[in-house]
Amino acid sequence: MSYAPPRRGLPPLLLAALYAGAVLLPMVLGWTTGHQRVGMRAAAGCGIAAAVMIFLQMISSGRFEAISGRIGIDVTMAFHKWAAPAALVLALGHLALLVGPPDAERPHRLARRLDMLLQPDLAEAWAALALLALLVVLALLRDRLPIRYELWRASHALGALALCGALLWHILSDGRGLAGSPTLWLIFAAGVGLPALGVYARRLRASPATDWRAAETRLVAERLWEVTLDPPPGQNLDFRAGQFAWLAFAGHRLPLYDHPFSIASAPGEPRLRFLIQEAGDFTRRIGALPPGTRVALDAPHGSFGLDPHGPGGILLIAGGVGIAPVLSILADLARVGCRRPVRLIYAGRSPEAMVPPAFYGPACDALGIEPLLLADRGAAAAGMGPAPLTEGHLRMSLVGLDPQQCDVLLCGPGPMMTMATDCLAGLGVPLSHIGYERFSYDAGSLSAKDRRILAGIAALWAVIAALLLAYSFA
Ligand SMILES: Cc1cc2nc3c(=O)[nH]c(=O)nc-3n(C[C@H](O)[C@H](O)[C@H](O)COP(=O)(O)OP(=O)(O)OC[C@H]3O[C@@H](n4cnc5c(N)ncnc54)[C@H](O)[C@@H]3O)c2cc1C
């Protein structure tokens, strides 16, 4: 039996090489025709790198499996989040280098250059810089802004579109050969812009006949709902256990209304099931979803999951609603007759806030495992252990398993994932064997794995900085 559709994402090193190559190409092309002075070349290099990075943001939004299918949505979103401030620094460097340092021997030079940069024909460049700064600030402050998430997303998408337009205009009208071939920039902008716009166009064009339908919504634990969807006639979804879907409810066609939810049912089930925790203005209303409501589905996405036939043991750790993808994986391991030793830890605020045993019991029985259940409150009365998750729990779960061979999948609150990752690494589980699914991209303190991911991103920036220096002094 084939386990699941193959992963469609490009390997991380190839993605990094393509990214650096995209930054380098216009510099190489501009180098043959452009200005020779070091300062001017450095200014052009910063501008080119910033522009390429901004355009590439269009396709690093987590919607393209070629990009996030292998590296995962967490890494993709972390990259997307930090690439924008990095591009802003480069854009400010571009501006500072164009102004140049004060020169005592030429006292009027600074005023002349500032005057030149403030000419009306550079209005689009200033607009691009202002938009970039605004987008970065609003993205970093997003969770603290008193506006609905959908409104923020709409402003982010429209602002990004306006930024790319202003930037392209600036490159084509003011690049003066230093930015390389205008045709190449047009092809590049279309190459990243059209797929991004395509995500919206596809959804607007999609026939309502392709929509899924809400079949049932029921409360399964405190503030936790199970939503079951019926497929459109004659269709089904091919996905790997652990993946997630972007869902837009009630006939909303634009992806602005999409919310990501992990699929809690196993592949092969005729219906899709989701577990939805009341968190904000949309999820708080999920209990009132009428049966028959149309649901637009963009799926499958994500790289959370594992090979049930690999070597070594499997440790699944879920906290709160993080049980959703873990249930899918657990059921799938039972379905395919996984022979690897499996352990499950499931922790929650209280037994009432956790899904009942009917959700995981049958798969646990089939796999011959006894889950370790932990709760912050009311644990003893429910026959559970006291939360929070500790090193002792992890150590106990690894008994009889070779940590070096063990695959661990973690989904839960940020602090729990950080603690568990660092502890497991200390107990000998390689970081490459620990898989995450974060439900919030700003999930607090960093684990050793997060730091490794950020180090990888920093290494890519270092390569870009080195390319910039080489270009400036070439
Ligand atoms: C890969 C992934 C899988 C997820 N799976 C589940 C799941 O199985 N069950 C579950 O209950 N929750 C899941 N979530 C979280 C869920 O998407 C958010 O809780 C939900 O979208 C909040 O919407 P809201 O309007 O009620 O809350 P809001 O108050 O609008 O938002 C609360 C926070 O949720 C995040 N959020 C809101 N909307 C979106 C969005 N469209 N895209 C990304 N983040 C958003 C933002 O960080 C926001 O600050 C998942 C998140 C991700 C990234």
Tab-separated table of C-alpha atoms and ligand atoms in Angstrom, residues 73-74 142-143 148-150 153 224 244 246 255-263 274-284 321 324-325 437-442, ligand 1:
chain	number	residue	atom	x	y	z
A	73	ILE	CA	5.074	26.044	7.092
A	74	ASP	CA	6.943	27.049	10.297
A	142	ARG	CA	0.061	42.349	14.195
A	143	ASP	CA	-1.123	40.556	17.317
A	148	ARG	CA	-9.545	41.887	12.852
A	149	TYR	CA	-7.021	39.454	11.386
A	150	GLU	CA	-8.849	39.452	8.017
A	153	ARG	CA	-4.404	40.368	5.892
A	224	LEU	CA	-13.277	22.684	21.498
A	244	PHE	CA	-3.472	20.972	7.292
A	246	TRP	CA	-6.878	26.435	4.549
A	255	PRO	CA	-8.176	33.558	0.583
A	256	LEU	CA	-8.283	36.585	2.936
A	257	TYR	CA	-10.951	34.636	4.836
A	258	ASP	CA	-8.928	31.407	4.985
A	259	HIS	CA	-7.986	29.921	8.343
A	260	PRO	CA	-5.467	27.091	8.668
A	261	PHE	CA	-6.683	23.976	10.485
A	262	SER	CA	-4.989	20.583	10.818
A	263	ILE	CA	-6.934	17.644	9.469
A	274	PHE	CA	-11.261	19.160	12.158
A	275	LEU	CA	-10.902	20.089	15.827
A	276	ILE	CA	-11.334	23.809	16.329
A	277	GLN	CA	-10.479	25.592	19.547
A	278	GLU	CA	-12.251	28.855	20.342
A	279	ALA	CA	-9.447	31.408	20.105
A	280	GLY	CA	-10.653	34.641	18.513
A	281	ASP	CA	-13.504	36.280	16.644
A	282	PHE	CA	-13.883	33.604	13.952
A	283	THR	CA	-13.344	30.438	16.019
A	284	ARG	CA	-15.599	31.698	18.829
A	321	VAL	CA	-5.794	21.437	20.385
A	324	ALA	CA	-5.769	17.439	16.032
A	325	PRO	CA	-2.961	16.404	13.624
A	437	GLU	CA	3.580	21.998	13.924
A	438	ARG	CA	3.115	25.456	15.402
A	439	PHE	CA	-0.413	26.874	15.408
A	440	SER	CA	0.917	30.340	16.108
A	441	TYR	CA	3.862	31.809	14.229
A	442	ASP	CA	4.796	33.981	17.216
B	1	LIG	C1	-0.575	25.146	10.350
B	1	LIG	C2	-1.655	25.520	11.349
B	1	LIG	C3	-2.575	24.574	11.758
B	1	LIG	C4	-3.567	24.918	12.687
B	1	LIG	N1	-4.439	23.954	13.088
B	1	LIG	C5	-5.389	24.260	14.003
B	1	LIG	C6	-6.312	23.263	14.448
B	1	LIG	O1	-6.290	22.123	14.025
B	1	LIG	N2	-7.247	23.645	15.363
B	1	LIG	C7	-7.309	24.927	15.867
B	1	LIG	O2	-8.181	25.202	16.693
B	1	LIG	N3	-6.429	25.872	15.469
B	1	LIG	C8	-5.485	25.576	14.539
B	1	LIG	N4	-4.625	26.545	14.117
B	1	LIG	C9	-4.770	27.912	14.643
B	1	LIG	C10	-5.959	28.587	13.960
B	1	LIG	O3	-5.694	28.776	12.584
B	1	LIG	C11	-6.232	29.957	14.598
B	1	LIG	O4	-6.492	29.752	15.967
B	1	LIG	C12	-7.457	30.580	13.990
B	1	LIG	O5	-7.237	30.890	12.632
B	1	LIG	C13	-7.798	31.821	14.788
B	1	LIG	O6	-8.809	32.543	14.127
B	1	LIG	P1	-9.751	33.578	14.915
B	1	LIG	O7	-10.284	34.520	13.896
B	1	LIG	O8	-10.723	32.878	15.755
B	1	LIG	O9	-8.798	34.268	15.902
B	1	LIG	P2	-8.124	35.681	15.823
B	1	LIG	O10	-8.380	36.416	17.074
B	1	LIG	O11	-8.441	36.394	14.556
B	1	LIG	O12	-6.627	35.233	15.787
B	1	LIG	C14	-5.946	34.650	16.865
B	1	LIG	C15	-4.535	34.386	16.320
B	1	LIG	O13	-4.612	33.265	15.397
B	1	LIG	C16	-3.769	33.524	14.277
B	1	LIG	N5	-4.596	33.536	13.071
B	1	LIG	C17	-5.836	34.023	12.909
B	1	LIG	N6	-6.255	33.852	11.662
B	1	LIG	C18	-5.241	33.271	11.004
B	1	LIG	C19	-5.042	32.884	9.663
B	1	LIG	N7	-5.979	33.075	8.753
B	1	LIG	N8	-3.837	32.369	9.317
B	1	LIG	C20	-2.865	32.176	10.235
B	1	LIG	N9	-2.998	32.515	11.522
B	1	LIG	C21	-4.163	33.048	11.897
B	1	LIG	C22	-3.113	34.861	14.476
B	1	LIG	O14	-1.804	34.689	15.006
B	1	LIG	C23	-3.970	35.550	15.495
B	1	LIG	O15	-3.257	36.424	16.271
B	1	LIG	C24	-3.630	26.231	13.195
B	1	LIG	C25	-2.721	27.191	12.768
B	1	LIG	C26	-1.736	26.850	11.858
B	1	LIG	C27	-0.757	27.893	11.416
